[in-house]
Amino acid sequence: MSTAVESVKEIAEVPSFQVTLFVRRFDPENDAEPKWQDFDVTVFGTDRVLDALHKIKWELDGSLTFRRSCAHGVCGSDAMRINGRNRLACKTLIKDLDITQPIYVEPIKGLKVEKDLVVDMNPFYQAYRDVKPFLIASDSPTKERIQSPEDRARFDDTTKCILCAACTTSCPVFWTDNQYFGPAAIVNAHRFIFDSRDEAAEVRLDILNDKEGVWRCRTTFNCTEACPRGIEVTKAIAEVKQAVLRGRA
Amino acid sequence: MARAMANEVREGRGAGPNKDYVLLDLTHLEPAVIDAKLPDITEFARTYLGVEPYTEPVPVFPTAHYAMGGIPTNIKAEVLRDNDTVVPGLYAAGECACVSVHGANRLGTNSLLDINVFGKRAGIYAVEYAKDAKFVDVPEDAIAETVKLIEHMRNATGTEKIAVIRKELQDTMDKNAQVYRTEESLNEALDKIKELRKRYEHIQVQDRGMRFNTDLLEAIELGFLLDLAEVLAFTARERRESRGGHFREDYETRDDEKFMVHSMAYKTESDIKIDWKPVTITNYPPMERKY
Ligand SMILES: Cc1cc2nc3c(=O)[nH]c(=O)nc-3n(C[C@H](O)[C@H](O)[C@H](O)COP(=O)(O)OP(=O)(O)OC[C@H]3O[C@@H](n4cnc5c(N)ncnc54)[C@H](O)[C@@H]3O)c2cc1C
Ligand code: SF4
Ligand code: FES
C-alpha cells in the first residue's frame, strides 16, 4: 500500500478570497417582479457555489431560498443558472469561475419561479412520469432477471440521471414550448427502452412519437453541455429517434 | 474500518497539514477497474479534492451516513409505543424506523434491504388495516399544537442563529459521540446539548414568509435534531459495554448478561427515561467478531 505515498502532494493551507454574488430574488408575497441582490462573502478555494449560498443564508440573510440536499452532486436538487449556464451549485467550485467578476446566480429557466432560486418542478416531473419510467414486464419472476454485462451496458449512460432538470431547462425548444417532453424525460425513457428485461419499449416509443415528443429536438446540444452527470443526452435522444423509426436495435 | 481510521488520526499518524485524515491508495487497480467499480466516489475525489485516484492516494475519513436505531416497529412495520403495544394505523420503515434487522451494526447496503422489505410490508399491512378501520373523532383543536409551534418559530425574534447552534451540535456529536465514546465524552455531549437547548429558545428566524420558508424549516428541524442527539448520547451512555458500531473505551468488551437488549428511550417532561427490551434470538445467535 505504501509505494504511491511518496508522490502525495501535500494539500496546503486552503486560500480564502472575497467574491460578490448577484442572486436573482423573488418573494411571491411581496415582489411584483424579480430583482438582483448582491452579497459579498469570503470563501475558500475548496468552496462550491452552494457553500457561498449557505454562507449568505446562514450568516447574512436567512430568507434566501434554494433547494439542496446531498451537497455532492447525487440528489439533483440544486440545479441553477450560474453565470448564464445551468449547473449544480454543489458541483461548481468557485475557484473555477472567473472570480474577478461577480458571480450571477438565477433560477433555471422555463419553469415558474416559486421563490428566489426555487422553481415549480411539477411540469418537469409530469413529463418524466408520462414516459413510464419503471420496468414493465409481464411475467412474475420467482428469482432475479438475469442480464448480460453487454445488455446492461446498452443503457448504462442513461441510468446516471439524477433528474436535476439542468438539461430540460437549457433547451431552447422547452423555453418556447412547455409541452415538449424535454431531454430529461427522453433520457429516462431511453433507460427503459434499451433495457433487455423491459417489454414496453413500443409503448414508450409511441408516446415519444407524439408532436411534443422526440421530433421537437433541434439537436442544439445545450442539454449535453448542461448535464452534470456527463450523460450524452443528445446521443440518447438520437437513439430514441432511430428506435421510433426502426424499432429498438 | 472506521475505528482503524479514527485510531490512526488519534494517535498522530494522520495525513495532511492537520493530520486529520488517512489516505486511500487505489493506484494498484487498473483505471478500467476503478471506472467500472467506483465511478462516483472517484469523481468526488476529482471534483472536490483535485486528486486523481488513478495515480494519487485519496484523503478519506469516516463520517456518519446511517442512523442506527429509530422509531421502534414490529416486522409488520407497525409502530410500537413500548416493548410490544402497537400504535394502530401508524407505520414506519427505512432509516427513520428500527425494526432491528441490522443488529448492533448495519452492514453496507443493508439499508436498501430495509427500505425494500419493510417499505413493502408497511404498504401491505396499511392497506389491510385501512380496509375496516373507522375514522376516529378528531378533536376541534387537533392541529392547534402544530400551528402553535410553527407560528411561534416563524415569528421568533431571538438573537441565536440557527446555523451556529447546529454547527456546535455537530461538533460536539462528532467529538464526543462518534466512533469512540466514554462516559465522560457522552456526558460532555449531553451537557452541551442542554446548553444548546436553552439557547434554542432564543432562536432567530429571519424569513417571516408563508411560502417555501426554508429558514423556518431549518429552525424547526434543529429542534428535532437536538431531541435526536440527546436520545443518541443518552442511550449510548447507559449502554456500558461495547457492541457492534458502539465502542466504549471505558467498557471495551461486550456484556451479554446486562446488555443483550434493545435500548428503549422515552421522552418525559424534563428528561429521557430509558428502558430495555429483550432480544429474541432465533437461528443466528450473535457471536463475537473475530478477524
Ligand atoms: C452518503 C450516504 C451514502 C450511503 N450509502 C449507502 C449504501 O451504499 N448502501 C446502503 O444500503 N445505504 C446507504 N446509505 C443509507 C441509505 O441511503 C438510507 O438509509 C436510505 O436512503 C433511507 O431511505 P428512506 O426512504 O428510509 O429515507 P430517505 O431517503 O431519507 O427519505 C425520507 C423522505 O422523507 C421526506 N420528508 C422528510 N420530512 C418530510 C415531511 N415533513 N413531509 C414530507 N416528506 C418529508 C424527505 O424529503 C425524503 O424524501 C447511505 C447514506 C448516505 C447519506
Ligand atoms: S440528463 Fe443530466 S441534466 Fe438532464 S436531468 Fe438527468 S442528470 Fe440532470
Ligand atoms: S445538493 Fe444534491 S445534487 Fe447538489
Short mmCIF file of N, CA and C in Angstrom, two decimals, chain B residues 4-22 61 180:
data_model
loop_
_atom_site.label_atom_id
_atom_site.label_comp_id
_atom_site.label_asym_id
_atom_site.label_seq_id
_atom_site.Cartn_x
_atom_site.Cartn_y
_atom_site.Cartn_z
N ALA B 4 -10.42 1.89 12.83
CA ALA B 4 -9.00 1.87 12.48
C ALA B 4 -8.57 3.22 11.92
N MET B 5 -9.44 3.82 11.09
CA MET B 5 -9.10 5.12 10.52
C MET B 5 -9.02 6.18 11.61
N ALA B 6 -10.03 6.18 12.46
CA ALA B 6 -10.07 7.17 13.54
C ALA B 6 -8.86 7.01 14.45
N ASN B 7 -8.46 5.75 14.65
CA ASN B 7 -7.34 5.47 15.52
C ASN B 7 -6.02 6.03 14.97
N GLU B 8 -5.81 5.88 13.68
CA GLU B 8 -4.59 6.43 13.07
C GLU B 8 -4.49 7.93 13.35
N VAL B 9 -5.58 8.62 13.13
CA VAL B 9 -5.58 10.06 13.32
C VAL B 9 -5.38 10.41 14.80
N ARG B 10 -6.07 9.67 15.66
CA ARG B 10 -5.97 9.94 17.08
C ARG B 10 -4.56 9.76 17.62
N GLU B 11 -3.85 8.78 17.05
CA GLU B 11 -2.51 8.52 17.55
C GLU B 11 -1.44 9.30 16.78
N GLY B 12 -1.91 10.30 16.04
CA GLY B 12 -0.96 11.25 15.44
C GLY B 12 -0.37 10.81 14.12
N ARG B 13 -0.91 9.74 13.53
CA ARG B 13 -0.35 9.29 12.25
C ARG B 13 -1.19 9.72 11.06
N GLY B 14 -2.07 10.68 11.26
CA GLY B 14 -2.92 11.15 10.16
C GLY B 14 -2.10 11.88 9.10
N ALA B 15 -2.68 12.04 7.92
CA ALA B 15 -2.01 12.74 6.83
C ALA B 15 -2.48 14.18 6.74
N GLY B 16 -1.77 14.97 5.93
CA GLY B 16 -2.18 16.35 5.67
C GLY B 16 -1.66 17.32 6.70
N PRO B 17 -1.81 18.63 6.43
CA PRO B 17 -1.27 19.66 7.33
C PRO B 17 -1.83 19.54 8.76
N ASN B 18 -3.08 19.12 8.88
CA ASN B 18 -3.65 18.99 10.23
C ASN B 18 -3.68 17.55 10.72
N LYS B 19 -3.05 16.66 9.96
CA LYS B 19 -3.01 15.23 10.32
C LYS B 19 -4.39 14.70 10.67
N ASP B 20 -5.40 15.11 9.88
CA ASP B 20 -6.76 14.75 10.26
C ASP B 20 -7.46 13.82 9.27
N TYR B 21 -6.71 13.13 8.43
CA TYR B 21 -7.33 12.11 7.59
C TYR B 21 -6.32 11.01 7.28
N VAL B 22 -6.80 9.95 6.64
CA VAL B 22 -5.87 8.92 6.18
C VAL B 22 -5.96 8.86 4.66
N PHE B 61 -11.90 9.99 5.39
CA PHE B 61 -12.15 9.90 6.83
C PHE B 61 -13.60 9.50 7.05
N TYR B 180 -15.41 6.51 18.86
CA TYR B 180 -15.02 6.19 20.23
C TYR B 180 -15.87 6.98 21.21
#
